[in-house]
């Protein structure tokens, strides 16, 4: 496995260099009370956390599990969704994390007591200090060979996309300017034809950004709400029913979080239910979604 991961890392780094990245309406189906989100974070001390939030009214927050000292203090600058899946010996966690200027693929193995048994960081490429957000979309129409895209939002508002091959090689797959006003964006749909993000802006508007699966990368931007969403530095979303989305908005100024459920996105007709403030303090520098394995990770919020 170590040799395979080294090979994939070299291929991924080569792919990034070639792409130039190394330079610097309806309500959700079912009761919303059954909807929830596995929220992850990385603390200032490098701990990795997991907490289950439930869309009751008011929202409920489960006990927060902590894996200490996964990263060096203050090292994590950005982190996308991580997959968390059970194994016969405990659990396996993996995904992409940006440490300083460099993106890595991170594999973490835990035993049944939650203790780290293996942690491996494989370098993908540099140039990420210029980016403010990134996310992975792996669509599971064919779990044996799923399509995987990586998205990165640069600080000047240019949104980039790469396709990640089964051999780990990255290939540039389009870019588009015009997103400098975006504060945060979170993936709410993965389909054979498009990916969709939910984004809030510094002016307070809320939009969906649908990105068709073609090399031209011409996003379809649709306004959902015109105001009041500027207070959240971060949005994190997960599945709610068959066609809805559960969203947590994190306000870093007040160290608080608020939970919402969205019906299937349909512009300004989209139904949004506010469930209120989530119990607890949300003061960590980085938050993300804990995702299930690709074969069961369905997002169809738009």
Tab-separated table of C-alpha atoms in Angstrom:
chain	number	residue	atom	x	y	z
A	1	UNK	CA	0.000	0.000	0.000
A	2	UNK	CA	2.853	2.401	0.796
A	3	UNK	CA	4.398	1.860	-2.659
A	4	UNK	CA	1.029	2.394	-4.348
A	5	UNK	CA	0.406	5.610	-2.407
A	6	UNK	CA	3.882	6.904	-3.279
A	7	UNK	CA	3.194	6.236	-6.967
A	8	UNK	CA	-0.140	8.009	-6.811
A	9	UNK	CA	1.472	10.970	-5.079
A	10	UNK	CA	4.135	11.351	-7.763
A	11	UNK	CA	1.517	11.135	-10.496
A	12	UNK	CA	-0.723	13.647	-8.732
A	13	UNK	CA	2.134	16.098	-8.316
A	14	UNK	CA	2.995	15.767	-12.000
A	15	UNK	CA	-0.634	16.348	-12.942
A	16	UNK	CA	-0.804	19.494	-10.819
A	17	UNK	CA	2.370	20.836	-12.371
A	18	UNK	CA	0.880	20.320	-15.827
A	19	UNK	CA	-2.271	22.111	-14.725
A	20	UNK	CA	-0.333	25.055	-13.344
A	21	UNK	CA	-1.539	24.581	-9.765
A	22	UNK	CA	1.933	24.181	-8.363
A	23	UNK	CA	2.618	27.765	-9.280
A	24	UNK	CA	1.892	30.108	-7.063
A	25	UNK	CA	-39.126	23.994	-3.771
A	26	UNK	CA	-40.414	20.859	-2.054
A	27	UNK	CA	-39.656	20.116	1.574
A	28	UNK	CA	-37.035	17.456	2.296
A	29	UNK	CA	-38.405	13.915	2.143
A	30	UNK	CA	-39.034	12.474	5.585
A	31	UNK	CA	-38.929	14.230	8.917
A	32	UNK	CA	-36.191	16.829	9.244
A	33	UNK	CA	-35.728	15.672	12.817
A	34	UNK	CA	-34.110	12.549	11.346
A	35	UNK	CA	-31.687	14.656	9.305
A	36	UNK	CA	-28.267	15.273	10.648
A	37	UNK	CA	-24.738	16.217	9.809
A	38	UNK	CA	-21.454	14.764	11.003
A	39	UNK	CA	-19.430	17.915	11.573
A	40	UNK	CA	-15.679	17.701	11.764
A	41	UNK	CA	-13.079	20.221	12.802
A	42	UNK	CA	-9.371	20.688	13.324
A	43	UNK	CA	-8.525	22.582	16.492
A	44	UNK	CA	-5.738	25.129	16.881
A	45	UNK	CA	-3.785	22.379	18.622
A	46	UNK	CA	-4.103	20.000	15.671
A	47	UNK	CA	-6.775	17.728	17.166
A	48	UNK	CA	-9.344	16.170	14.842
A	49	UNK	CA	-12.964	16.178	16.070
A	50	UNK	CA	-16.287	14.626	15.090
A	51	UNK	CA	-19.718	15.706	16.347
A	52	UNK	CA	-23.173	14.678	15.163
A	53	UNK	CA	-25.667	17.531	14.758
A	54	UNK	CA	-29.382	16.739	14.453
A	55	UNK	CA	-31.994	18.967	12.792
A	56	UNK	CA	-34.521	18.959	15.600
A	57	UNK	CA	-35.990	22.238	16.853
A	58	UNK	CA	-33.980	23.385	18.684
A	59	UNK	CA	-31.061	21.481	17.130
A	60	UNK	CA	-29.220	18.843	19.111
A	61	UNK	CA	-25.483	18.254	19.301
A	62	UNK	CA	-24.027	14.912	20.282
A	63	UNK	CA	-20.878	14.338	22.267
A	64	UNK	CA	-17.754	15.525	20.486
A	65	UNK	CA	-15.142	12.837	19.915
A	66	UNK	CA	-11.542	14.031	19.724
A	67	UNK	CA	-8.437	12.431	18.236
A	68	UNK	CA	-5.582	14.475	19.712
A	69	UNK	CA	-2.484	15.782	17.955
A	70	UNK	CA	-3.266	14.534	14.463
A	71	UNK	CA	-1.530	17.602	13.001
A	72	UNK	CA	1.054	20.064	14.296
A	73	UNK	CA	-0.313	23.116	16.119
A	74	UNK	CA	-1.743	25.621	13.639
A	75	UNK	CA	-0.516	23.664	10.601
A	76	UNK	CA	-3.873	23.108	8.859
A	77	UNK	CA	-4.878	25.998	6.614
A	78	UNK	CA	-7.744	24.305	4.711
A	79	UNK	CA	-9.434	20.948	4.844
A	80	UNK	CA	-12.136	19.487	2.603
A	81	UNK	CA	-14.625	16.733	3.371
A	82	UNK	CA	-13.082	13.604	4.865
A	83	UNK	CA	-14.438	10.090	4.437
A	84	UNK	CA	-15.033	8.150	7.645
A	85	UNK	CA	-15.767	4.427	7.370
A	86	UNK	CA	-15.806	1.476	9.701
A	87	UNK	CA	-13.182	-1.262	9.344
A	88	UNK	CA	-12.880	-4.651	11.058
A	89	UNK	CA	-10.248	-3.186	13.381
A	90	UNK	CA	-11.798	0.246	13.985
A	91	UNK	CA	-12.179	3.006	11.401
A	92	UNK	CA	-10.457	4.555	8.416
A	93	UNK	CA	-10.422	8.267	7.599
A	94	UNK	CA	-9.076	9.863	4.444
A	95	UNK	CA	-9.246	13.041	2.396
A	96	UNK	CA	-7.265	16.108	1.353
A	97	UNK	CA	-5.766	18.703	3.653
A	98	UNK	CA	-3.714	21.839	2.994
A	99	UNK	CA	-0.768	22.405	5.325
A	100	UNK	CA	0.754	25.803	4.627
A	101	UNK	CA	1.229	26.047	0.863
A	102	UNK	CA	0.965	22.316	0.135
A	103	UNK	CA	-1.950	19.935	-0.348
A	104	UNK	CA	-1.656	16.384	0.952
A	105	UNK	CA	-3.719	13.227	0.773
A	106	UNK	CA	-4.163	12.052	4.352
A	107	UNK	CA	-4.886	8.482	5.440
A	108	UNK	CA	-5.646	7.908	9.129
A	109	UNK	CA	-6.396	4.542	10.754
A	110	UNK	CA	-7.957	4.241	14.222
A	111	UNK	CA	-8.477	1.203	16.420
A	112	UNK	CA	-11.793	0.437	18.109
A	113	UNK	CA	-10.816	2.608	21.075
A	114	UNK	CA	-10.275	5.592	18.778
A	115	UNK	CA	-6.480	5.521	19.057
A	116	UNK	CA	-4.358	6.303	15.990
A	117	UNK	CA	-2.647	3.206	14.589
A	118	UNK	CA	-1.451	4.727	11.320
A	119	UNK	CA	-1.204	8.247	9.879
A	120	UNK	CA	0.202	8.903	6.416
A	121	UNK	CA	0.478	12.197	4.550
A	122	UNK	CA	1.233	12.002	0.828
A	123	UNK	CA	2.218	15.240	-0.918
A	124	UNK	CA	0.041	16.223	-3.899
A	125	UNK	CA	1.400	19.651	-4.810
A	126	UNK	CA	2.093	23.246	-3.821
A	127	UNK	CA	0.649	26.641	-4.676
A	128	UNK	CA	-2.326	26.377	-2.298
A	129	UNK	CA	-1.552	29.419	-0.167
A	130	UNK	CA	-3.304	31.443	-2.877
A	131	UNK	CA	-6.544	29.489	-2.380
A	132	UNK	CA	-9.284	30.160	0.156
A	133	UNK	CA	-11.421	27.026	-0.249
A	134	UNK	CA	-11.276	23.557	-1.761
A	135	UNK	CA	-13.577	20.549	-1.987
A	136	UNK	CA	-13.657	17.064	-3.501
A	137	UNK	CA	-16.642	15.690	-5.433
A	138	UNK	CA	-16.610	11.928	-5.975
A	139	UNK	CA	-19.748	10.752	-7.755
A	140	UNK	CA	-20.772	7.183	-7.069
A	141	UNK	CA	-22.629	6.166	-10.231
A	142	UNK	CA	-19.958	3.461	-10.502
A	143	UNK	CA	-18.368	2.837	-7.102
A	144	UNK	CA	-15.668	0.661	-8.700
A	145	UNK	CA	-14.521	3.566	-10.891
A	146	UNK	CA	-16.170	6.788	-9.643
A	147	UNK	CA	-15.484	10.163	-11.217
A	148	UNK	CA	-13.608	12.506	-8.924
A	149	UNK	CA	-13.242	16.261	-9.299
A	150	UNK	CA	-11.288	18.619	-7.097
A	151	UNK	CA	-12.413	22.257	-6.871
A	152	UNK	CA	-10.344	25.166	-5.598
A	153	UNK	CA	-11.386	28.790	-5.103
A	154	UNK	CA	-8.446	31.171	-5.428
A	155	UNK	CA	-8.327	34.419	-3.456
A	156	UNK	CA	-8.863	36.505	-6.625
A	157	UNK	CA	-12.220	34.799	-7.227
A	158	UNK	CA	-11.169	32.295	-9.901
A	159	UNK	CA	-12.746	28.870	-9.420
A	160	UNK	CA	-10.631	25.957	-10.676
A	161	UNK	CA	-11.518	22.331	-11.337
A	162	UNK	CA	-9.330	19.280	-11.837
A	163	UNK	CA	-10.309	15.734	-12.742
A	164	UNK	CA	-8.507	13.130	-10.646
A	165	UNK	CA	-7.924	9.849	-12.468
A	166	UNK	CA	-7.971	6.395	-10.990
A	167	UNK	CA	-4.159	6.422	-11.121
A	168	UNK	CA	-4.074	9.573	-9.002
A	169	UNK	CA	-3.064	11.894	-11.836
A	170	UNK	CA	-4.624	15.370	-11.779
A	171	UNK	CA	-5.643	17.093	-15.019
A	172	UNK	CA	-6.899	20.670	-15.388
A	173	UNK	CA	-10.591	20.617	-16.245
A	174	UNK	CA	-11.612	24.242	-16.526
A	175	UNK	CA	-11.589	27.491	-14.577
A	176	UNK	CA	-13.857	30.519	-14.359
A	177	UNK	CA	-13.502	33.977	-12.727
A	178	UNK	CA	-16.151	36.018	-10.921
A	179	UNK	CA	-16.379	34.537	-7.423
A	180	UNK	CA	-14.361	37.070	-5.409
A	181	UNK	CA	-17.397	37.961	-3.269
A	182	UNK	CA	-17.898	34.371	-2.058
A	183	UNK	CA	-17.198	33.827	1.666
A	184	UNK	CA	-17.864	30.095	1.751
A	185	UNK	CA	-19.133	27.349	-0.545
A	186	UNK	CA	-20.275	23.835	0.258
A	187	UNK	CA	-21.177	20.921	-2.002
A	188	UNK	CA	-24.893	20.024	-2.036
A	189	UNK	CA	-25.278	17.945	-5.242
A	190	UNK	CA	-23.269	15.342	-7.139
A	191	UNK	CA	-24.874	13.907	-10.275
A	192	UNK	CA	-23.784	12.420	-13.593
A	193	UNK	CA	-24.452	15.781	-15.272
A	194	UNK	CA	-23.333	18.408	-12.733
A	195	UNK	CA	-22.037	19.357	-9.302
A	196	UNK	CA	-23.761	22.083	-7.282
A	197	UNK	CA	-22.397	24.255	-4.498
A	198	UNK	CA	-24.291	26.451	-2.049
A	199	UNK	CA	-22.425	29.720	-1.469
A	200	UNK	CA	-22.873	32.812	0.673
A	201	UNK	CA	-21.346	36.180	-0.194
A	202	UNK	CA	-19.874	39.051	1.771
A	203	UNK	CA	-22.940	41.088	0.837
A	204	UNK	CA	-25.248	38.529	2.478
A	205	UNK	CA	-26.736	36.813	-0.582
A	206	UNK	CA	-27.083	33.044	-0.895
A	207	UNK	CA	-26.630	31.310	-4.264
A	208	UNK	CA	-26.426	27.893	-5.842
A	209	UNK	CA	-23.571	27.371	-8.286
A	210	UNK	CA	-24.299	24.513	-10.687
A	211	UNK	CA	-21.225	23.355	-12.611
A	212	UNK	CA	-22.013	21.127	-15.608
A	213	UNK	CA	-19.784	18.153	-16.298
A	214	UNK	CA	-17.971	19.442	-19.370
A	215	UNK	CA	-14.598	21.011	-20.057
A	216	UNK	CA	-16.063	24.457	-20.803
A	217	UNK	CA	-16.967	24.934	-17.118
A	218	UNK	CA	-19.778	27.452	-17.443
A	219	UNK	CA	-21.444	27.622	-14.013
A	220	UNK	CA	-25.137	28.427	-13.661
A	221	UNK	CA	-25.469	30.820	-10.703
A	222	UNK	CA	-28.941	31.124	-9.154
A	223	UNK	CA	-29.954	33.392	-6.279
A	224	UNK	CA	-31.610	31.629	-3.352
A	225	UNK	CA	-31.820	34.553	-0.907
A	226	UNK	CA	-30.751	38.181	-1.338
A	227	UNK	CA	-29.660	39.052	2.218
A	228	UNK	CA	-28.821	38.074	5.843
A	229	UNK	CA	-26.287	35.276	5.170
A	230	UNK	CA	-23.120	37.377	5.467
A	231	UNK	CA	-22.550	36.497	9.123
A	232	UNK	CA	-21.318	32.982	8.382
A	233	UNK	CA	-17.642	32.482	7.643
A	234	UNK	CA	-18.307	28.852	6.807
A	235	UNK	CA	-21.152	26.698	5.485
A	236	UNK	CA	-21.063	22.893	5.790
A	237	UNK	CA	-23.785	20.771	4.163
A	238	UNK	CA	-24.987	17.181	4.121
A	239	UNK	CA	-27.865	15.089	2.808
A	240	UNK	CA	-31.372	15.453	4.259
A	241	UNK	CA	-33.840	12.930	2.887
A	242	UNK	CA	-33.837	12.176	-0.838
A	243	UNK	CA	-33.817	15.733	-2.178
A	244	UNK	CA	-33.000	18.060	0.688
A	245	UNK	CA	-29.944	19.420	2.441
A	246	UNK	CA	-28.992	20.068	6.049
A	247	UNK	CA	-26.685	23.061	6.451
A	248	UNK	CA	-24.736	24.381	9.405
A	249	UNK	CA	-23.592	27.994	9.273
A	250	UNK	CA	-20.643	28.871	11.502
A	251	UNK	CA	-20.126	32.422	12.754
A	252	UNK	CA	-16.515	32.689	13.861
A	253	UNK	CA	-17.016	36.158	15.374
A	254	UNK	CA	-19.493	34.854	17.945
A	255	UNK	CA	-18.114	31.272	17.972
A	256	UNK	CA	-21.624	29.977	17.305
A	257	UNK	CA	-23.363	27.725	14.791
A	258	UNK	CA	-26.917	27.626	13.400
A	259	UNK	CA	-28.645	24.701	11.719
A	260	UNK	CA	-30.969	24.812	8.685
A	261	UNK	CA	-32.769	22.360	6.441
A	262	UNK	CA	-33.296	23.174	2.776
A	263	UNK	CA	-35.808	21.722	0.373
A	264	UNK	CA	-34.674	20.820	-3.136
A	265	UNK	CA	-32.971	23.986	-4.388
A	266	UNK	CA	-35.161	26.009	-6.750
A	267	UNK	CA	-33.875	29.575	-6.658
A	268	UNK	CA	-35.860	31.972	-4.485
A	269	UNK	CA	-38.617	29.328	-4.188
A	270	UNK	CA	-36.301	27.111	-2.139
A	271	UNK	CA	-37.809	26.319	1.253
A	272	UNK	CA	-35.458	26.963	4.190
A	273	UNK	CA	-36.256	26.025	7.780
A	274	UNK	CA	-34.148	27.523	10.546
A	275	UNK	CA	-33.779	25.193	13.532
A	276	UNK	CA	-31.897	27.642	15.709
A	277	UNK	CA	-28.591	27.895	17.463
A	278	UNK	CA	-26.590	24.699	17.976
A	279	UNK	CA	-25.544	24.096	21.607
A	280	UNK	CA	-21.873	24.609	22.308
A	281	UNK	CA	-18.963	26.793	21.266
A	282	UNK	CA	-17.572	26.676	17.740
A	283	UNK	CA	-14.149	28.275	17.961
A	284	UNK	CA	-11.978	25.963	15.875
A	285	UNK	CA	-10.134	27.436	12.864
A	286	UNK	CA	-11.280	24.746	10.381
A	287	UNK	CA	-14.569	22.862	9.948
A	288	UNK	CA	-15.612	20.228	7.405
A	289	UNK	CA	-18.084	17.418	6.657
A	290	UNK	CA	-17.461	13.828	7.635
A	291	UNK	CA	-18.687	11.901	4.584
A	292	UNK	CA	-19.668	8.231	4.356
A	293	UNK	CA	-17.952	5.911	1.848
A	294	UNK	CA	-18.562	6.870	-1.779
A	295	UNK	CA	-21.003	4.009	-2.386
A	296	UNK	CA	-23.446	5.555	0.115
A	297	UNK	CA	-22.640	9.251	-0.187
A	298	UNK	CA	-25.579	10.672	-2.145
A	299	UNK	CA	-26.001	14.431	-2.387
A	300	UNK	CA	-28.954	15.611	-4.471
A	301	UNK	CA	-29.908	18.977	-3.010
A	302	UNK	CA	-30.406	20.732	-6.357
